[in-house]
Tab-separated table of C-alpha atoms and ligand atoms in Angstrom:
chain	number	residue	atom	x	y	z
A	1365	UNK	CA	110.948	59.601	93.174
A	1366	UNK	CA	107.100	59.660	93.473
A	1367	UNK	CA	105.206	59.968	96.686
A	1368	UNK	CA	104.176	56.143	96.123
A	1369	UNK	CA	107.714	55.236	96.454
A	1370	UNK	CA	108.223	57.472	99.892
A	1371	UNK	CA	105.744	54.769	101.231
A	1372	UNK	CA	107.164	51.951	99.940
A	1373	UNK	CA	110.635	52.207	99.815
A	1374	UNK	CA	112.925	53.129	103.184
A	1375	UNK	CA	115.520	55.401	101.569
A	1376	UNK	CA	115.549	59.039	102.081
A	1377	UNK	CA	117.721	61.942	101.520
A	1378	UNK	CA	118.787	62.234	104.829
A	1379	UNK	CA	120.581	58.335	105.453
A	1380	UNK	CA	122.770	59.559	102.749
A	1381	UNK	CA	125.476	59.258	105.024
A	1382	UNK	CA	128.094	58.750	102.837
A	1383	UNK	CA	129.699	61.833	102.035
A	1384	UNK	CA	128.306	64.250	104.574
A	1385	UNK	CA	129.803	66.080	107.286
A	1386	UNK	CA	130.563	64.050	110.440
A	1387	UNK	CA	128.324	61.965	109.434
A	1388	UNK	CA	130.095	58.817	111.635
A	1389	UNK	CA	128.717	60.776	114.744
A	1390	UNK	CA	125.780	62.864	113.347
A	1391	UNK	CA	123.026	61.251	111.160
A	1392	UNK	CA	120.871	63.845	110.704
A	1393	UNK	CA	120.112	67.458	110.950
A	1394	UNK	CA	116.427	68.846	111.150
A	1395	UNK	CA	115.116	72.489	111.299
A	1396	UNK	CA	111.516	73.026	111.619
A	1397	UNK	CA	109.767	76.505	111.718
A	1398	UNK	CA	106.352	76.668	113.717
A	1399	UNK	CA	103.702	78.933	112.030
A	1400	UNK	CA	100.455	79.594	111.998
A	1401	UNK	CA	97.729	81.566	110.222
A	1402	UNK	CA	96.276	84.579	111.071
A	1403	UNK	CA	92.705	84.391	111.200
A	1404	UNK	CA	92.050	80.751	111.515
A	1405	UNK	CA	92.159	79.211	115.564
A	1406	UNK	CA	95.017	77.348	116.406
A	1407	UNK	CA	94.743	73.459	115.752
A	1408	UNK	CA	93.310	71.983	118.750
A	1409	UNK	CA	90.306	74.604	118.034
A	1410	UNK	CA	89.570	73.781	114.677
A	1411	UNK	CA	85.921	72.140	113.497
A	1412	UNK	CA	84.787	70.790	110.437
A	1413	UNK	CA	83.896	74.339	108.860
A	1414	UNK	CA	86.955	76.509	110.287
A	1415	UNK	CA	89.437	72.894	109.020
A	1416	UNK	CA	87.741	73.135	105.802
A	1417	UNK	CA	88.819	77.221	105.080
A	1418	UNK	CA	91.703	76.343	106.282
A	1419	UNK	CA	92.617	73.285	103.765
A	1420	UNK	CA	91.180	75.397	101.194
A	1421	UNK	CA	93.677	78.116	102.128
A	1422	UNK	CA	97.107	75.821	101.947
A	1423	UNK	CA	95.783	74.321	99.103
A	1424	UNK	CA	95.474	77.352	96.901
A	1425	UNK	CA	99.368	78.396	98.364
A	1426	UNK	CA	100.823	75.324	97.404
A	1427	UNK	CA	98.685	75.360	93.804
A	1428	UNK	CA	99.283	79.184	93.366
A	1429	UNK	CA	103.351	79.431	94.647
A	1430	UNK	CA	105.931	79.314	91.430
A	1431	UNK	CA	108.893	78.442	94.047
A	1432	UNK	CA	110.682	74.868	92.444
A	1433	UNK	CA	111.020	73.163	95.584
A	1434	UNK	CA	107.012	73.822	96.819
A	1435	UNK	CA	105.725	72.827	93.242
A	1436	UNK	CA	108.028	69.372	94.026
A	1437	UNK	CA	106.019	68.354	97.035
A	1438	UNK	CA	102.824	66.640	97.132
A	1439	UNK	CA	100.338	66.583	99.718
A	1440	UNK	CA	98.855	63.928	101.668
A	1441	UNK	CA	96.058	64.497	104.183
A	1442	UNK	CA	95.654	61.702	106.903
A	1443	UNK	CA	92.184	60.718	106.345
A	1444	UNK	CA	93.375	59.342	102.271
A	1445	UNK	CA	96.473	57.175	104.574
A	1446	UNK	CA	95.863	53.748	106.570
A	1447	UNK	CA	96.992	53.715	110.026
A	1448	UNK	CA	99.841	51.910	108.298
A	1449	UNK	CA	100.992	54.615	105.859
A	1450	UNK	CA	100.984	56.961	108.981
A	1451	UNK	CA	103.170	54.953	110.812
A	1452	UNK	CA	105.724	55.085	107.791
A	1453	UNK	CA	105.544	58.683	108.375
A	1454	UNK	CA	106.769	58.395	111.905
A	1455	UNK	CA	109.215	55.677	111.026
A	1456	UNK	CA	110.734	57.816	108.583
A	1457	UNK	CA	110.435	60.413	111.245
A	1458	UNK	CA	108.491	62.649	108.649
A	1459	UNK	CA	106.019	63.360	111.029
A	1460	UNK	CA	105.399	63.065	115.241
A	1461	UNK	CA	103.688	60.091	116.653
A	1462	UNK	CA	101.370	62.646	118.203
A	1463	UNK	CA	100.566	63.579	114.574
A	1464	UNK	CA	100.007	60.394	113.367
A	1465	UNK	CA	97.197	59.800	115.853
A	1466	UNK	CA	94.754	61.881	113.624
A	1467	UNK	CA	92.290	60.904	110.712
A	1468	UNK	CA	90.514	64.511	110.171
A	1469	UNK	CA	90.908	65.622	106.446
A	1470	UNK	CA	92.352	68.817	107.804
A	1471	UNK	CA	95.453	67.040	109.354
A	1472	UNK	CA	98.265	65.980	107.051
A	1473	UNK	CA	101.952	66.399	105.084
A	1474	UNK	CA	103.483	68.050	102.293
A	1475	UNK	CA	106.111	66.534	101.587
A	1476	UNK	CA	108.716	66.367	98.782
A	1477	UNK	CA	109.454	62.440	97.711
A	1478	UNK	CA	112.866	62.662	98.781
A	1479	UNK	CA	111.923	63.549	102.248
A	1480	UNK	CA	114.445	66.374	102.420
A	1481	UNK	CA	111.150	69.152	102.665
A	1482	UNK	CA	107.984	68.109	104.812
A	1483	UNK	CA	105.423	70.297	106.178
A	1484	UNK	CA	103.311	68.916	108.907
A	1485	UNK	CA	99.533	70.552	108.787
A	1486	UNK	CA	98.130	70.840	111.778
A	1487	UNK	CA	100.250	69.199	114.317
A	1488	UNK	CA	100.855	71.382	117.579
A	1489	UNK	CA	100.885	74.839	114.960
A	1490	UNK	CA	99.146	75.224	111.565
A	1491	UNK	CA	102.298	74.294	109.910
A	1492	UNK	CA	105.320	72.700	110.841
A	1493	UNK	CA	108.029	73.055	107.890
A	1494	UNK	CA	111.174	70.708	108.445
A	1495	UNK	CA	114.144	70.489	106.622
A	1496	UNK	CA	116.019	67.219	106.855
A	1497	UNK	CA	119.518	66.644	105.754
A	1498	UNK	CA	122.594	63.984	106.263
A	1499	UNK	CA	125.115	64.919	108.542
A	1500	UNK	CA	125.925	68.249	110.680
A	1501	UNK	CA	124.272	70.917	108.178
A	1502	UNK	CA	121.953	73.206	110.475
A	1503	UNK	CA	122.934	76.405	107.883
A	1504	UNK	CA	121.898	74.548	104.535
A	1505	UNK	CA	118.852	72.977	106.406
A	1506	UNK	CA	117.408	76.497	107.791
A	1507	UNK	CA	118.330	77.971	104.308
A	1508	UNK	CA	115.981	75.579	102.728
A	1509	UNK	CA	113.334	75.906	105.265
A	1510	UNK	CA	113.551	79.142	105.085
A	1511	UNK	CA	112.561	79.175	101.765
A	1512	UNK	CA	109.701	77.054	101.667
A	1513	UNK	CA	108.855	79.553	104.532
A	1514	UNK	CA	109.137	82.492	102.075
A	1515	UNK	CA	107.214	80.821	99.696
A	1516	UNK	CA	104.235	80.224	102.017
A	1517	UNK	CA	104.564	83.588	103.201
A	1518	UNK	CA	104.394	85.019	99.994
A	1519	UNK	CA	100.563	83.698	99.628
A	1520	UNK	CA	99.576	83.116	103.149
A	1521	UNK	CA	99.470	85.635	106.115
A	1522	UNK	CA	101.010	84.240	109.117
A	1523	UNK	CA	100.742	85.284	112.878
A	1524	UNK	CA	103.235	87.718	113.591
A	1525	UNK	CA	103.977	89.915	116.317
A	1526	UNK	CA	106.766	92.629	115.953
A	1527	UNK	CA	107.710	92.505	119.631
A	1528	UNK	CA	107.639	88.968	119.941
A	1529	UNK	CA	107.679	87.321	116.374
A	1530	UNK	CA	105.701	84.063	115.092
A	1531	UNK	CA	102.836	82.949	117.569
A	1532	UNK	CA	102.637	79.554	117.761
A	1533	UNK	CA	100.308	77.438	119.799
A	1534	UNK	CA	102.963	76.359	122.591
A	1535	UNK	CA	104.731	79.541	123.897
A	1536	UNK	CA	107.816	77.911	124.186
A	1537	UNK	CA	107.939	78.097	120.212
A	1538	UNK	CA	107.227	81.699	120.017
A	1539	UNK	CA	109.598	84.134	118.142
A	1540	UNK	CA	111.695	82.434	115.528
A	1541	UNK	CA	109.457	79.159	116.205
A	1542	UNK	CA	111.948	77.372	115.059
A	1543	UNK	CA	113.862	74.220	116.550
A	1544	UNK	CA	117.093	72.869	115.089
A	1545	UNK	CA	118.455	69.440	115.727
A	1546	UNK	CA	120.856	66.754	115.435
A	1547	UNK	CA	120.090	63.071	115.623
A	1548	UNK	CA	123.342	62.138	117.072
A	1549	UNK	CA	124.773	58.408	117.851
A	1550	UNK	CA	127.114	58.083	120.673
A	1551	UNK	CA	127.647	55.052	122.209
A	1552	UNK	CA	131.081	55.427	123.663
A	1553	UNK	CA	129.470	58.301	125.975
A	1554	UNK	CA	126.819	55.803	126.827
A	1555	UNK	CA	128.789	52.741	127.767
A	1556	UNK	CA	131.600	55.107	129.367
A	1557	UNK	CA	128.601	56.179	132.031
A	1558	UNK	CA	129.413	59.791	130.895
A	1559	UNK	CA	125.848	60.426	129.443
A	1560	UNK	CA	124.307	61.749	132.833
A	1561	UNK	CA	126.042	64.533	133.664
A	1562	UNK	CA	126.367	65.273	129.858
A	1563	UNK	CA	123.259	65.637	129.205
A	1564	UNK	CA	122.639	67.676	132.248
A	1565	UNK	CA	125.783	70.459	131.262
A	1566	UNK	CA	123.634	70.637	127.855
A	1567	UNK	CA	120.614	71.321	129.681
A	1568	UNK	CA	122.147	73.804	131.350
A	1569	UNK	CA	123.830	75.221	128.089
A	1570	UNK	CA	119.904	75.649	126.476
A	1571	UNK	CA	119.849	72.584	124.749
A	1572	UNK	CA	117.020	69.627	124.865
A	1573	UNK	CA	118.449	66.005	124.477
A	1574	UNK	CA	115.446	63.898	123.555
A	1575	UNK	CA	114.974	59.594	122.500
A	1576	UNK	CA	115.131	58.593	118.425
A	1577	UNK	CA	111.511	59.756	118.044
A	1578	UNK	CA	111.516	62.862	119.535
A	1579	UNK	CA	109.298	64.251	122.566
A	1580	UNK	CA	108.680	61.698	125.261
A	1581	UNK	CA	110.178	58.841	123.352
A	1582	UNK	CA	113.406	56.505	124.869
A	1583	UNK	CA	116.974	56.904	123.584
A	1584	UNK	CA	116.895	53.428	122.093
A	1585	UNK	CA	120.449	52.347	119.942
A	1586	UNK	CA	122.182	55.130	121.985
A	1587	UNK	CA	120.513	57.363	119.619
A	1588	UNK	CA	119.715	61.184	120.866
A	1589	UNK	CA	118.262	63.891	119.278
A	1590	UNK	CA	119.637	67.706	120.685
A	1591	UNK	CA	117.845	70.859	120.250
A	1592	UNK	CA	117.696	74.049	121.038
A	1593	UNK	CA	115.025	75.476	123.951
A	1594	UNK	CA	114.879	78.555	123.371
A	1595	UNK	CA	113.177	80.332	120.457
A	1596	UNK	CA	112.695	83.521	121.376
A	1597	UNK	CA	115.064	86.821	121.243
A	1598	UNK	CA	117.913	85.025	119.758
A	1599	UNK	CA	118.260	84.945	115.885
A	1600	UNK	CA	117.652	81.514	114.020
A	1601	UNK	CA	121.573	82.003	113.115
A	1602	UNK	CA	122.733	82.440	116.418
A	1603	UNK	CA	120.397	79.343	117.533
A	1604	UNK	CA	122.052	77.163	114.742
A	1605	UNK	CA	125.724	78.821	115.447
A	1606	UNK	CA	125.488	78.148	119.032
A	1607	UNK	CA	124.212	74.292	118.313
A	1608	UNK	CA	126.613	73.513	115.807
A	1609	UNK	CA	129.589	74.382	118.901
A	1610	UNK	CA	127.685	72.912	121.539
A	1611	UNK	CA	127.430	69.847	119.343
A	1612	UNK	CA	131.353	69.784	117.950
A	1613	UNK	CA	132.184	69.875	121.561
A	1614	UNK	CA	129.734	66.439	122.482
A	1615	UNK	CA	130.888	64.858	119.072
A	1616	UNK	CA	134.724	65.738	120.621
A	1617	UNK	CA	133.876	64.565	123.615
A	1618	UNK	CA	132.387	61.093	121.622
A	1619	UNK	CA	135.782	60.959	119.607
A	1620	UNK	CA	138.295	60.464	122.693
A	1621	UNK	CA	135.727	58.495	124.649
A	1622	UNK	CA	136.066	56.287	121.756
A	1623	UNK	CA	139.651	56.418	121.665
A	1624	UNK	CA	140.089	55.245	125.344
A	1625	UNK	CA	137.860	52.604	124.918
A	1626	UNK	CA	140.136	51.344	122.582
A	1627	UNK	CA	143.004	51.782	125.033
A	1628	UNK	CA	141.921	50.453	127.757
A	1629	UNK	CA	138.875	48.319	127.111
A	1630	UNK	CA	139.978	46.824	123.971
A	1631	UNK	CA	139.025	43.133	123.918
A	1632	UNK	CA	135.853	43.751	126.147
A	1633	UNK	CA	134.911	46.387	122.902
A	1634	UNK	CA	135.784	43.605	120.109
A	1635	UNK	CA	133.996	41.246	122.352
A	1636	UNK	CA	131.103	42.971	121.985
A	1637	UNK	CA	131.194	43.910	118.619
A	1638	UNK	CA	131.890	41.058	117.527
A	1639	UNK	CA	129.008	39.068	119.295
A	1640	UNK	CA	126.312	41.971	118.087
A	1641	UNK	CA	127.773	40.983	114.448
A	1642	UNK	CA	127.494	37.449	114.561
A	1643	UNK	CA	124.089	38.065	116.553
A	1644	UNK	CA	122.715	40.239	113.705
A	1645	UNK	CA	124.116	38.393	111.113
A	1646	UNK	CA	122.866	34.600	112.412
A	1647	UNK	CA	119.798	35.658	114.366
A	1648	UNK	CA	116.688	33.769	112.958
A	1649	UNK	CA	114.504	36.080	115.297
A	1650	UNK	CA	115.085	39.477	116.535
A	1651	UNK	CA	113.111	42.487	118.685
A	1652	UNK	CA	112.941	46.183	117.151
A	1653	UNK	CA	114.895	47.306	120.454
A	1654	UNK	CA	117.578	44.490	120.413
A	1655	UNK	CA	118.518	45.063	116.869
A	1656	UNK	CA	118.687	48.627	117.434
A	1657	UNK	CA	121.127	48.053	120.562
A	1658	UNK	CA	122.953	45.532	118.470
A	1659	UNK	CA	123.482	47.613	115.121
A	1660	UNK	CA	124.409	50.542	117.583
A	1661	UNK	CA	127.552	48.480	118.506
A	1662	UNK	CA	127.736	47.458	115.140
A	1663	UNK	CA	127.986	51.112	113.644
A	1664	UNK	CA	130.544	51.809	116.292
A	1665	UNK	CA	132.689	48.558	115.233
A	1666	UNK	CA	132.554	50.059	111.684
A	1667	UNK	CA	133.379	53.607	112.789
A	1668	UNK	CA	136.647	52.037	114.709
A	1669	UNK	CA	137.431	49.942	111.883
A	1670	UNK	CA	137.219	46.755	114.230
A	1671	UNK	CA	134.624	45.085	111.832
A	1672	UNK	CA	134.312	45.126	107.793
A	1673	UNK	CA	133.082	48.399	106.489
A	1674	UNK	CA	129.359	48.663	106.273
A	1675	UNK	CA	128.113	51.735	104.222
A	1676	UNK	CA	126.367	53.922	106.498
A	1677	UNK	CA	123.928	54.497	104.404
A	1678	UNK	CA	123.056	50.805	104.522
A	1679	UNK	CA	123.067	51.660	107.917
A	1680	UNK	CA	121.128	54.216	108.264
A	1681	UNK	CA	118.282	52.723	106.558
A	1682	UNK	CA	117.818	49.459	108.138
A	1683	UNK	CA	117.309	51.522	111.331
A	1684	UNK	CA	113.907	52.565	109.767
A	1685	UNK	CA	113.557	49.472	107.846
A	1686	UNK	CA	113.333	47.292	110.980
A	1687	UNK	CA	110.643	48.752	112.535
A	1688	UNK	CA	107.240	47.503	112.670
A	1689	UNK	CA	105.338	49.571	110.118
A	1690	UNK	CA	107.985	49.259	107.268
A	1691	UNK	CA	108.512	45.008	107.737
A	1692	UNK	CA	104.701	45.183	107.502
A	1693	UNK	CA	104.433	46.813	104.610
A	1694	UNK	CA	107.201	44.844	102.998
A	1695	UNK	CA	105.142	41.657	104.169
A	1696	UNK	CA	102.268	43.388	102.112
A	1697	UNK	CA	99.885	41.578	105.290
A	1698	UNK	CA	99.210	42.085	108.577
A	1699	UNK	CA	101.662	40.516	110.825
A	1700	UNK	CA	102.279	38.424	114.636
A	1701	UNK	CA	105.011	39.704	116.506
A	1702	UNK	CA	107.003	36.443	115.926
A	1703	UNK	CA	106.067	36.997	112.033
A	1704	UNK	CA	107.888	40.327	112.551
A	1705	UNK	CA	110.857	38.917	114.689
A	1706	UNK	CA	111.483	36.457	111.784
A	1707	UNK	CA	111.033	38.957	108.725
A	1708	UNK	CA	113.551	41.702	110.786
A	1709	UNK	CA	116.384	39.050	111.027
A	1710	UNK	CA	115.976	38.220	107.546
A	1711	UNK	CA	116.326	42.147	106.375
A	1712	UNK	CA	118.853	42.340	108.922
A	1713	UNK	CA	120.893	39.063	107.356
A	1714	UNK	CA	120.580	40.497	104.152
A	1715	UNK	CA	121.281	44.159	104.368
A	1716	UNK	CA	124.204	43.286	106.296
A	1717	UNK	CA	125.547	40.947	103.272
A	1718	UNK	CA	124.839	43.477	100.825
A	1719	UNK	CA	125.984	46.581	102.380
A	1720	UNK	CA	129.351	45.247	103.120
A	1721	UNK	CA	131.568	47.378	100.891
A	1722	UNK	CA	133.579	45.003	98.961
A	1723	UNK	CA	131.227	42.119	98.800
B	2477	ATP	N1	117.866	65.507	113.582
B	2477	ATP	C1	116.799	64.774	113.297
B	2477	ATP	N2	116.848	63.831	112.331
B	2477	ATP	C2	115.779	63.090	112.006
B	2477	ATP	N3	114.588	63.231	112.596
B	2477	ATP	C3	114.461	64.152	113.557
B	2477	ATP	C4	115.554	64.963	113.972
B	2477	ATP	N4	115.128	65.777	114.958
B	2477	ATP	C5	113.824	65.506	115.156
B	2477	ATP	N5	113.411	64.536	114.312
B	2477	ATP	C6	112.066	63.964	114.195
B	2477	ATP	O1	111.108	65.021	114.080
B	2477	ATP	C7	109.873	64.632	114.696
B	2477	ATP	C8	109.433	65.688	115.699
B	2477	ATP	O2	110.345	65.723	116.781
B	2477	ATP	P1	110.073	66.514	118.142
B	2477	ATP	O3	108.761	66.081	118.688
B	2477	ATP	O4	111.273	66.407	119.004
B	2477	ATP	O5	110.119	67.969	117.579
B	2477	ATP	P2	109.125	69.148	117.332
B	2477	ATP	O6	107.919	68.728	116.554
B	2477	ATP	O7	109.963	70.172	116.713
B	2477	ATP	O8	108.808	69.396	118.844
B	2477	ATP	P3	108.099	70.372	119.852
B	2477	ATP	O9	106.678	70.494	119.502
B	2477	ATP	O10	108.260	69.651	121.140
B	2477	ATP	O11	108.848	71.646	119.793
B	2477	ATP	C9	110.138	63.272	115.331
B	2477	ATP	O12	109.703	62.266	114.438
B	2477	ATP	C10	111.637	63.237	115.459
B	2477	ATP	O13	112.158	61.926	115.423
C-alpha cells in the first residue's frame, strides 16, 4: 500500500475486525508515546528558523535509522496536504483535529501506509508515536511503539529526566508520556441509562472516557474512547495491565446488558434494529450523525445475531467512509451538504449489500 492509497482509499489495519480479540465490543486499540527533543523549544515556541533545525533533525533519523518498520513509513508535512487530505487524517483518526488545523512545513505525519505506525510532528509534543491495532491488543500495540520509539531514540536525543522521565509539553503526559486506549462500542450500556455512573466509577478508577475523535469531541454512534490519566510513576505495563481489566470488566458489563435487553426488551430491540436497517438500507439522504446512530444499532443487531451478518470490517470502515472529508474525496469535487446526504446513503446502500456475508 502506498501513501497515495492511505488518502484515497478508507481501509486501514486497524478495521480489520475480523479475527481480532473482542473485537464485537472493542474496535481499536491505540498507544501513543509523547516525546520531545532536547534542545529544540517545545511546539507552540517554535519559529521559522528553530522549525527548520528541527525538520532537518527528524528527517536525517528517519533517513539514517536501519529499523524495517521506520524505513516503511513515509512522511508528509501539512503544508504539501489540502485542507482536504488533512481532514482524511482526522477521519482516519491518524492525527487530532487540533493537529490538522496547521499549514507550517514543520507540522506533519509519518506514517506507515497501513496506518498501523503514525507519528504526529509537532502536535501538543515534538512527536507523538501511535500504534493502532484491531481489537483489545494494548501489549502488541506498546511493543510496536515502543520500537519505533527505540529507533528514534537511537538517532535523536529526547528530553529525559531520571526522577521524572519524558518531559512533554502538557505535564499531565510527563513520565512514561504515554496514553493507551480503546475505542470501544457499547450501546446496550447507553440505551440501558447505565453510562452515567459508569463512566464516573472509571473516572474514579484513573481512566478518561472521551467522544469518537478524542479530546473535546461527542460520543456520537455510542462510540467511546477510554484511557488512562495518569502517566507518571506507574510503568507503561502496569498502565496497559490495569486498562486491559478495567476494560474486560466494562466489555462484561456490555455483554449482560446486552443479554437482558434481549430478555426483557426484545421486540422494542428488533424494532429498532430493524427500522435502522431498513433506514440505512432505503435512505436516499442521510446526516453523518444519523447514520452513525443508525449503524450503531445496526452493529449491535449483527453482534446479537438479530439481523444478517455484516463483516465488521465492512463495518468498521463505512464509519470513516461516511464522513465528510472521505465522500468528498470520493466525489473528486467540492460538495453541498445535500450533495453529501445523497452520496452517504448511496455508500451506505451499497456497503451494506456488499458486506453482507453470504451475498
Ligand atoms: N483506540 C483508538 N482507536 C482509534 N483511534 C483512536 C483511539 N484512541 C484515540 N484515537 C484517536 O487518536 C487521536 C488523538 O486522540 P486524543 O486527543 O484523545 O489523544 P492524545 O493525542 O493522546 O491526547 P492528549 O493530548 O489529550 O493526551 C484522535 O483522532 C482519536 O480519535
Amino acid at each position: 500500500m502506498s501513501i497515495k492509497k492511505l488518502f484515497a482509499e478508507t481501509f486501514l489495519a486497524w478495521m480489520n475486525g475480523e479475527t481480532a480479540s473482542q473485537s464485537d465490543i472493542v474496535i481499536s486499540s491505540r498507544v501513543r508515546l509523547a516525546r520531545n527533543l532536547s534542545d529544540i523549544a517545545f511546539p507552540h515556541l517554535l519559529n521559522q528558523e528553530s522549525g527548520q533545525k528541527f525538520m532537518q533533525l527528524i528527517y536525517e533519523a528517519w533517513q539514517k535509522s536501519e529499523f524495517k518498520e521506520l524505513k516503511q513509513m513515509e512522511l508528509v508535512t501539512f503544508e504539501n496536504l489540502s485542507a482536504l487530505d488533512r481532514k482524511i487524517l482526522v477521519e482516519k483518526h491518524l492525527i487530532s483535529p487540533n493537529h490538522a488545523q496547521s499549514t507550517a512545513f514543520y507540522q506533519g505525519l509519518l506514517v506507515k501506509p497501513d496506518g498501523s505506525l503514525a507519528v504526529m510532528i509537532n502536535e501538543e509534543d515534538h512527536l507523538r508515536i501511535q500504534c493502532f491495532l484491531p481489537g483489545l491488543q494494548l501489549e502488541e500495540a506498546y511493543r510496536r511503539a515502543q520500537e519505533i520509539d527505540d529507533a528514534l531514540e537511537k538517532e535523536l536525543d529526547f528530553a529525559f529526566d531520571d526522577r521524572r522521565g519524558y518531559l512533554t509539553s502538557c505535564p499531565t503526559n510527563i513520565g512514561t508520556g504515554m496514553r493507551a486506549s480503546l475505542m470501544l462500542h457499547l450501546p446496550a450500556i447507553t440505551i440501558s441509562g447505565q453510562s452515567g455512573h459508569i463512566f464516573q466509577n472509571l473516572n474514579q478508577l484513573g481512566l478518561t472516557v472521551r467522544g469518537i475523535y478524542g479530546e473535546g469531541t461527542e460520543a456520537i454512534g455510542n462510540f467511546f474512547q477510554l484511557s488512562n490519566q495518569i502517566t507518571l510513576g506507574q510503568s507503561e505495563e502496569d498502565i496497559n495491565a490495569s486498562l486491559t481489566t478495567i476494560s474486560q470488566q466494562v466489555i462484561e458489563q456490555e455483554r449482560m446488558l446486552r443479554k437482558s435487553l434481549r430478555e426483557q426488551m426484545k421486540y422494542q430491540l428488533e424494532d429498532r434494529i430493524g427500522r435502522a436497517y431498513g433506514i440505512l438500507t432505503h435512505a436516499r439522504l442521510i446526516s453523518s450523525n444519523e447514520a452513525l446512530t443508525l449503524l450503531s444499532d445496526v452493529r449491535l443487531g449483527v453482534d446479537m445475531g438479530m439481523i444478517p451478518r455484516i463483516s465488521p470490517n465492512a463495518l468498521n470502515e463505512l464509519v470513516v467512509d461516511i464522513r465528510p472529508a472521505h465522500l468528498q474525496k470520493k466525489a473528486g469535487s467540492d460538495m453541498d451538504a445535500v450533495s453529501r446526504d445523497a452520496k452517504r446513503a448511496e455508500v451506505i446502500r451499497e456497503k451494506l449489500q456488499t458486506g453482507e456475508e453470504g451475498s
